[in-house]
Amino acid sequence: MAMDHDCDELPKEKAALATFFQLCAEKNLLGRPDGLQDDDANFAINDETTLLRFLRARRHDPAAALQQYVEATHFRKDKQTLAIYDRIRVADFEAARGVVSISPPSSPPRLTRQCPKYPHWIGRRTKSGLPVCFAHVGNITKSSIQGWKDVRYLDPTPSDDPSSSSDAENPPLRSIDILQLAALMFDHLTRVAIPLCAAVDDRREKDTPLTGSVILADASTLTMMQGFDLRGFARDVSGLLSMCYPEIIDKIIICHCPAYMGAIWKIVKGWIDPVTATKLVFLTSGEVYPMLSEIIHDEDLPVQFGGKLEFEHGMLPDLDESLRRALGCDGLVPGPLKCVHDEQGRVKIVAVGCVDGQVRNEHVATLE
């Protein structure tokens, strides 16, 4: 497998990356894993950018990076994340991504059932080109964290029992666990948002792989009780990030921190993976705009943080003008998306997941 970027890494990093590629090849880790369809792009699976993330996470030690990558590969295989990503119920995916359910454009949004609310891409970028993601800490409660128990996906291997029903009215649905759900949400970032932002023509340093993102978290409604509720969730999600998605987060900026944030941090700190903890930045309301305006243009910064973008947590990505031109469309659709290659080698965005017991495979846009 050829390295697919003309990078400007330091010679040490280039040499380490070449060694890492060789080690992965010897372990047969560069082929197409189970669950990846024939035309699926291998973004965030085993492309160069992904391997570079693992290498940097292990300070350019190829052997250590290989060990972590093998562990992440086993997790993906054991948890069947690729297959589930293609077959999760779209409504469940949206419930985990945001705070409103899918409604016709003419209908008002409705509150969803409780489900963990994960950070999601808002369709905008930092000044350096990183995807900007939005999280609302107030939406993460004890009841919403338990909502993953209601998430279902369409079983790709329905039962052979003739008495079982597999029609649209009673599809063979299976449950998932909280780590599987978190992996699907991070896959949406790494398999769609980051590659799209990397491909835009106006990005600075286009020859340098884009590997990370910035998360803006609104903590304005955070309560002391939530600090206790967040502990297990923070442990699971930060551990998954560190093991399977290293270096995809450049910063997690906690905005509008209440006066008692220090007390909450004492409660949560010991439950967060140390690597993830180093990426956290805490800002009071008075500090939010001065800092964020240095890294994000006003038109790409939600109004909650002092910018001009009218955006609420849970909305679909509001693509900036450069992304719209690159995709030839005004926006994306609800549910999981992925990148595939067409017969001409172009990258296409397709919508997957299942609706009413039927798996989607719908063309959304072609990256020009």
Short mmCIF file of C-alpha atoms in Angstrom, two decimals:
data_model
loop_
_atom_site.label_atom_id
_atom_site.label_comp_id
_atom_site.label_asym_id
_atom_site.label_seq_id
_atom_site.Cartn_x
_atom_site.Cartn_y
_atom_site.Cartn_z
CA MET A 1 0.00 0.00 0.00
CA ALA A 2 1.56 3.26 -1.10
CA MET A 3 1.63 6.24 1.22
CA ASP A 4 -0.91 8.64 -0.23
CA HIS A 5 0.25 12.08 0.91
CA ASP A 6 3.24 14.15 -0.10
CA CYS A 7 3.90 15.12 3.51
CA ASP A 8 6.38 17.55 4.95
CA GLU A 9 7.01 15.53 8.10
CA LEU A 10 10.37 15.66 9.71
CA PRO A 11 12.77 12.99 8.41
CA LYS A 12 12.46 11.12 11.71
CA GLU A 13 8.71 10.95 11.38
CA LYS A 14 8.91 9.84 7.74
CA ALA A 15 11.30 7.05 8.63
CA ALA A 16 9.17 5.96 11.58
CA LEU A 17 6.04 6.02 9.41
CA ALA A 18 7.71 3.85 6.77
CA THR A 19 8.72 1.36 9.45
CA PHE A 20 5.19 1.38 10.88
CA PHE A 21 3.74 0.69 7.42
CA GLN A 22 6.09 -2.25 7.03
CA LEU A 23 5.12 -3.69 10.42
CA CYS A 24 1.43 -3.34 9.56
CA ALA A 25 2.00 -5.04 6.21
CA GLU A 26 3.76 -7.95 7.91
CA LYS A 27 0.72 -8.34 10.21
CA ASN A 28 -1.70 -8.18 7.25
CA LEU A 29 -3.30 -5.04 8.65
CA LEU A 30 -3.42 -3.04 5.42
CA GLY A 31 -6.12 -5.04 3.66
CA ARG A 32 -9.86 -4.48 3.79
CA PRO A 33 -11.23 -5.47 7.20
CA ASP A 34 -14.50 -7.31 7.77
CA GLY A 35 -17.47 -4.99 7.31
CA LEU A 36 -15.76 -2.59 4.88
CA GLN A 37 -17.58 -2.76 1.54
CA ASP A 38 -15.69 -3.12 -1.74
CA ASP A 39 -16.14 0.52 -2.75
CA ASP A 40 -15.78 2.01 0.73
CA ALA A 41 -12.89 4.43 1.18
CA ASN A 42 -10.45 3.28 3.83
CA PHE A 43 -10.43 6.69 5.52
CA ALA A 44 -9.85 6.30 9.28
CA ILE A 45 -9.33 2.55 8.84
CA ASN A 46 -5.79 1.96 7.55
CA ASP A 47 -4.94 4.91 5.31
CA GLU A 48 -1.76 6.88 5.90
CA THR A 49 -3.44 9.62 7.92
CA THR A 50 -4.83 7.05 10.35
CA LEU A 51 -1.52 5.29 10.81
CA LEU A 52 0.17 8.65 11.31
CA ARG A 53 -2.25 9.39 14.17
CA PHE A 54 -1.33 6.16 15.94
CA LEU A 55 2.37 6.81 15.37
CA ARG A 56 2.20 10.33 16.80
CA ALA A 57 0.20 9.08 19.78
CA ARG A 58 3.13 6.77 20.59
CA ARG A 59 5.79 9.43 20.04
CA HIS A 60 7.02 7.91 16.79
CA ASP A 61 7.71 4.49 18.26
CA PRO A 62 6.61 2.08 15.47
CA ALA A 63 6.47 -0.99 17.74
CA ALA A 64 4.32 0.76 20.34
CA ALA A 65 2.10 2.22 17.61
CA LEU A 66 1.65 -1.25 16.14
CA GLN A 67 0.56 -2.67 19.51
CA GLN A 68 -2.06 0.04 19.94
CA TYR A 69 -3.24 -0.25 16.34
CA VAL A 70 -3.67 -4.01 16.73
CA GLU A 71 -5.76 -3.43 19.86
CA ALA A 72 -7.91 -0.89 18.02
CA THR A 73 -8.32 -3.26 15.08
CA HIS A 74 -9.44 -6.05 17.40
CA PHE A 75 -11.94 -3.70 19.04
CA ARG A 76 -13.40 -2.72 15.67
CA LYS A 77 -13.66 -6.37 14.62
CA ASP A 78 -15.06 -7.66 17.92
CA LYS A 79 -17.61 -4.86 18.14
CA GLN A 80 -18.53 -5.10 14.41
CA THR A 81 -18.49 -1.31 14.21
CA LEU A 82 -18.18 -1.13 10.42
CA ALA A 83 -21.19 -3.38 9.81
CA ILE A 84 -23.27 -1.67 12.50
CA TYR A 85 -22.43 1.78 11.12
CA ASP A 86 -24.03 0.74 7.82
CA ARG A 87 -27.13 -0.65 9.52
CA ILE A 88 -27.94 1.42 12.62
CA ARG A 89 -31.42 2.90 12.70
CA VAL A 90 -31.16 6.44 11.38
CA ALA A 91 -33.46 7.73 14.12
CA ASP A 92 -31.20 6.20 16.79
CA PHE A 93 -28.11 7.74 15.20
CA GLU A 94 -29.77 11.14 15.19
CA ALA A 95 -30.91 10.73 18.79
CA ALA A 96 -27.29 10.12 19.83
CA ARG A 97 -25.99 12.97 17.68
CA GLY A 98 -28.36 15.68 18.79
CA VAL A 99 -31.46 16.79 20.62
CA VAL A 100 -34.14 16.77 17.94
CA SER A 101 -35.70 13.88 16.06
CA ILE A 102 -36.02 13.60 12.31
CA SER A 103 -39.06 15.47 11.06
CA PRO A 104 -40.25 16.61 7.61
CA PRO A 105 -38.93 20.08 6.77
CA SER A 106 -42.42 21.53 7.21
CA SER A 107 -42.83 20.04 10.69
CA PRO A 108 -41.41 21.51 13.90
CA PRO A 109 -38.58 19.53 15.51
CA ARG A 110 -39.60 17.16 18.28
CA LEU A 111 -37.67 16.17 21.36
CA THR A 112 -36.21 12.70 21.06
CA ARG A 113 -36.20 9.97 23.66
CA GLN A 114 -33.25 10.05 26.01
CA CYS A 115 -29.90 9.06 24.51
CA PRO A 116 -26.26 10.11 25.04
CA LYS A 117 -25.58 13.34 23.13
CA TYR A 118 -22.19 13.12 21.49
CA PRO A 119 -20.11 15.94 20.00
CA HIS A 120 -20.90 16.39 16.33
CA TRP A 121 -19.48 18.34 13.42
CA ILE A 122 -21.27 21.63 12.72
CA GLY A 123 -20.10 21.85 9.09
CA ARG A 124 -17.54 24.56 9.81
CA ARG A 125 -13.77 24.71 10.25
CA THR A 126 -11.16 26.51 12.29
CA LYS A 127 -8.89 29.04 10.60
CA SER A 128 -6.35 26.23 10.15
CA GLY A 129 -8.97 23.93 8.59
CA LEU A 130 -9.85 21.59 11.47
CA PRO A 131 -13.49 20.47 11.80
CA VAL A 132 -15.37 22.32 14.52
CA CYS A 133 -17.58 20.08 16.66
CA PHE A 134 -20.24 21.07 19.18
CA ALA A 135 -21.19 19.40 22.45
CA HIS A 136 -23.72 20.52 25.03
CA VAL A 137 -22.65 19.18 28.40
CA GLY A 138 -26.06 19.94 29.88
CA ASN A 139 -27.59 17.28 27.64
CA ILE A 140 -25.48 14.52 29.18
CA THR A 141 -27.51 13.30 32.16
CA LYS A 142 -27.86 10.01 33.99
CA SER A 143 -31.05 9.20 32.07
CA SER A 144 -29.68 10.19 28.66
CA ILE A 145 -26.51 8.16 29.20
CA GLN A 146 -28.67 5.07 29.71
CA GLY A 147 -30.46 5.76 26.42
CA TRP A 148 -27.95 3.66 24.47
CA LYS A 149 -29.89 0.61 25.65
CA ASP A 150 -32.68 1.48 23.19
CA VAL A 151 -30.40 1.79 20.14
CA ARG A 152 -30.86 -0.88 17.48
CA TYR A 153 -29.35 -1.90 14.16
CA LEU A 154 -30.56 -4.19 11.40
CA ASP A 155 -28.93 -7.60 11.86
CA PRO A 156 -26.90 -8.49 8.73
CA THR A 157 -27.28 -12.20 9.56
CA PRO A 158 -30.95 -12.81 10.39
CA SER A 159 -31.94 -16.01 12.16
CA ASP A 160 -32.46 -19.20 10.17
CA ASP A 161 -35.46 -19.97 12.35
CA PRO A 162 -38.45 -20.08 9.95
CA SER A 163 -40.69 -18.84 12.74
CA SER A 164 -38.72 -15.58 13.01
CA SER A 165 -39.90 -12.60 10.99
CA SER A 166 -37.57 -10.49 8.87
CA ASP A 167 -40.10 -8.38 6.99
CA ALA A 168 -40.25 -4.59 7.13
CA GLU A 169 -42.85 -4.65 9.91
CA ASN A 170 -40.72 -6.84 12.18
CA PRO A 171 -37.11 -6.43 11.05
CA PRO A 172 -34.38 -8.49 12.79
CA LEU A 173 -33.03 -5.74 15.02
CA ARG A 174 -30.15 -6.14 17.45
CA SER A 175 -29.00 -4.01 20.37
CA ILE A 176 -25.54 -2.46 20.85
CA ASP A 177 -23.48 -1.34 23.82
CA ILE A 178 -22.37 2.15 24.77
CA LEU A 179 -18.85 1.74 23.35
CA GLN A 180 -20.24 0.61 20.00
CA LEU A 181 -22.49 3.66 19.88
CA ALA A 182 -19.62 6.00 20.78
CA ALA A 183 -17.46 4.39 18.07
CA LEU A 184 -20.15 5.04 15.45
CA MET A 185 -20.26 8.73 16.37
CA PHE A 186 -16.47 9.05 16.19
CA ASP A 187 -16.47 7.16 12.89
CA HIS A 188 -18.76 9.84 11.47
CA LEU A 189 -16.13 12.41 12.38
CA THR A 190 -13.12 10.45 11.14
CA ARG A 191 -14.65 8.82 8.03
CA VAL A 192 -16.61 11.86 6.78
CA ALA A 193 -15.94 15.23 8.44
CA ILE A 194 -12.14 15.09 8.63
CA PRO A 195 -11.67 13.78 5.03
CA LEU A 196 -14.05 16.45 3.68
CA CYS A 197 -12.26 19.23 5.52
CA ALA A 198 -8.91 17.85 4.35
CA ALA A 199 -10.01 17.97 0.71
CA VAL A 200 -11.14 21.61 0.57
CA ASP A 201 -8.97 23.74 -1.74
CA ASP A 202 -8.64 26.72 0.58
CA ARG A 203 -7.10 24.75 3.44
CA ARG A 204 -3.76 25.95 4.72
CA GLU A 205 -0.85 23.55 4.28
CA LYS A 206 -2.81 21.24 1.98
CA ASP A 207 0.10 18.84 1.71
CA THR A 208 0.04 18.20 5.46
CA PRO A 209 -2.35 15.46 6.61
CA LEU A 210 -5.33 16.78 8.56
CA THR A 211 -5.83 14.50 11.53
CA GLY A 212 -7.65 16.39 14.28
CA SER A 213 -10.66 18.47 15.24
CA VAL A 214 -11.76 21.00 17.84
CA ILE A 215 -14.70 20.39 20.18
CA LEU A 216 -16.58 23.33 21.65
CA ALA A 217 -18.53 22.24 24.72
CA ASP A 218 -21.20 24.48 26.23
CA ALA A 219 -21.14 24.02 30.01
CA SER A 220 -23.47 26.91 30.83
CA THR A 221 -26.18 24.63 32.27
CA LEU A 222 -23.86 22.10 33.91
CA THR A 223 -24.88 21.18 37.48
CA MET A 224 -22.95 19.65 40.34
CA MET A 225 -25.10 16.52 40.19
CA GLN A 226 -24.07 15.97 36.58
CA GLY A 227 -20.47 15.80 37.70
CA PHE A 228 -21.28 12.52 39.43
CA ASP A 229 -23.41 11.32 36.50
CA LEU A 230 -20.60 12.03 34.03
CA ARG A 231 -17.92 9.88 35.65
CA GLY A 232 -18.58 6.53 34.01
CA PHE A 233 -19.49 8.12 30.68
CA ALA A 234 -16.31 10.21 30.71
CA ARG A 235 -14.21 7.13 31.54
CA ASP A 236 -15.69 5.04 28.71
CA VAL A 237 -15.61 7.71 26.02
CA SER A 238 -12.17 9.12 26.85
CA GLY A 239 -10.72 5.60 27.04
CA LEU A 240 -12.18 4.75 23.63
CA LEU A 241 -10.80 7.97 22.17
CA SER A 242 -7.33 7.28 23.49
CA MET A 243 -7.21 3.64 22.37
CA CYS A 244 -9.04 3.61 19.03
CA TYR A 245 -9.10 7.24 17.89
CA PRO A 246 -5.80 8.76 19.00
CA GLU A 247 -5.02 12.32 17.99
CA ILE A 248 -8.43 13.07 16.44
CA ILE A 249 -9.00 15.78 19.07
CA ASP A 250 -6.75 18.82 19.01
CA LYS A 251 -8.59 20.61 21.82
CA ILE A 252 -11.77 20.19 23.87
CA ILE A 253 -12.72 23.71 24.89
CA ILE A 254 -15.18 23.78 27.79
CA CYS A 255 -16.99 27.12 27.50
CA HIS A 256 -19.06 29.15 29.97
CA CYS A 257 -17.74 27.20 32.93
CA PRO A 258 -19.74 27.88 36.11
CA ALA A 259 -18.05 29.11 39.27
CA TYR A 260 -18.14 25.61 40.74
CA MET A 261 -16.37 24.06 37.73
CA GLY A 262 -13.31 23.37 39.86
CA ALA A 263 -15.36 21.19 42.19
CA ILE A 264 -16.89 19.31 39.26
CA TRP A 265 -13.45 18.77 37.74
CA LYS A 266 -12.24 17.20 40.99
CA ILE A 267 -15.12 14.72 40.72
CA VAL A 268 -14.55 13.85 37.07
CA LYS A 269 -10.78 14.20 36.64
CA GLY A 270 -9.83 10.76 37.92
CA TRP A 271 -12.26 9.11 35.49
CA ILE A 272 -10.87 10.72 32.35
CA ASP A 273 -8.06 9.16 30.36
CA PRO A 274 -4.88 11.21 31.07
CA VAL A 275 -4.16 11.79 27.36
CA THR A 276 -7.65 13.19 26.79
CA ALA A 277 -7.37 15.30 29.95
CA THR A 278 -4.36 17.17 28.54
CA LYS A 279 -6.49 18.43 25.66
CA LEU A 280 -9.11 20.10 27.87
CA VAL A 281 -9.27 23.90 28.10
CA PHE A 282 -11.66 25.55 30.60
CA LEU A 283 -13.03 29.03 29.89
CA THR A 284 -15.32 31.33 31.83
CA SER A 285 -17.95 33.23 29.87
CA GLY A 286 -15.71 36.28 29.67
CA GLU A 287 -12.85 34.26 28.22
CA VAL A 288 -14.83 32.38 25.54
CA TYR A 289 -14.97 34.81 22.61
CA PRO A 290 -11.50 36.35 23.01
CA MET A 291 -9.90 32.90 22.76
CA LEU A 292 -12.20 31.31 20.17
CA SER A 293 -12.03 34.32 17.83
CA GLU A 294 -8.30 33.68 17.52
CA ILE A 295 -8.85 30.23 16.02
CA ILE A 296 -12.32 30.41 14.39
CA HIS A 297 -13.78 33.08 12.08
CA ASP A 298 -16.92 34.79 13.42
CA GLU A 299 -19.09 33.41 10.60
CA ASP A 300 -18.05 29.86 11.56
CA LEU A 301 -18.49 30.30 15.32
CA PRO A 302 -21.94 29.60 16.85
CA VAL A 303 -23.64 32.54 18.51
CA GLN A 304 -23.51 30.72 21.87
CA PHE A 305 -19.76 31.39 21.83
CA GLY A 306 -19.91 34.97 20.54
CA GLY A 307 -19.88 34.28 16.80
CA LYS A 308 -22.40 34.90 14.01
CA LEU A 309 -23.44 31.34 13.13
CA GLU A 310 -27.03 30.52 14.13
CA PHE A 311 -26.57 26.92 15.17
CA GLU A 312 -28.12 24.77 17.87
CA HIS A 313 -26.75 21.50 19.18
CA GLY A 314 -28.34 18.63 17.27
CA MET A 315 -28.78 20.46 13.96
CA LEU A 316 -27.39 18.97 10.76
CA PRO A 317 -24.02 20.37 9.63
CA ASP A 318 -24.28 23.86 8.18
CA LEU A 319 -21.62 23.63 5.49
CA ASP A 320 -19.43 26.64 4.77
CA GLU A 321 -19.27 28.00 1.23
CA SER A 322 -16.05 26.18 0.30
CA LEU A 323 -17.46 22.83 1.41
CA ARG A 324 -20.68 23.46 -0.52
CA ARG A 325 -18.72 24.16 -3.68
CA ALA A 326 -16.55 21.09 -3.19
CA LEU A 327 -19.60 18.84 -2.71
CA GLY A 328 -21.90 20.55 -5.18
CA CYS A 329 -24.74 20.62 -2.65
CA ASP A 330 -26.10 22.86 0.08
CA GLY A 331 -26.06 20.34 2.90
CA LEU A 332 -25.94 16.79 4.17
CA VAL A 333 -28.74 14.46 5.24
CA PRO A 334 -29.62 12.89 8.61
CA GLY A 335 -28.03 9.64 9.74
CA PRO A 336 -24.66 8.00 9.19
CA LEU A 337 -22.69 8.89 6.07
CA LYS A 338 -19.57 7.41 4.55
CA CYS A 339 -17.14 8.00 1.71
CA VAL A 340 -16.94 5.59 -1.22
CA HIS A 341 -15.01 5.54 -4.50
CA ASP A 342 -16.88 5.45 -7.80
CA GLU A 343 -15.68 3.88 -11.06
CA GLN A 344 -13.72 7.05 -11.93
CA GLY A 345 -11.96 7.04 -8.56
CA ARG A 346 -13.89 10.06 -7.30
CA VAL A 347 -14.97 10.27 -3.67
CA LYS A 348 -18.73 10.14 -3.16
CA ILE A 349 -20.75 10.64 0.00
CA VAL A 350 -23.49 8.07 0.55
CA ALA A 351 -26.11 7.83 3.27
CA VAL A 352 -26.31 4.50 5.09
CA GLY A 353 -28.14 3.19 8.16
CA CYS A 354 -31.62 1.71 8.08
CA VAL A 355 -35.11 3.23 7.88
CA ASP A 356 -38.29 1.19 8.37
CA GLY A 357 -36.32 -2.04 8.27
CA GLN A 358 -34.56 -1.20 4.99
CA VAL A 359 -30.84 -0.46 4.62
CA ARG A 360 -30.01 2.81 2.85
CA ASN A 361 -27.33 3.28 0.24
CA GLU A 362 -28.24 6.69 -1.14
CA HIS A 363 -25.98 9.05 -3.05
CA VAL A 364 -25.66 12.43 -1.34
CA ALA A 365 -22.81 14.24 -3.09
CA THR A 366 -19.64 13.81 -5.12
CA LEU A 367 -16.45 15.53 -4.02
CA GLU A 368 -15.14 17.54 -6.94
#
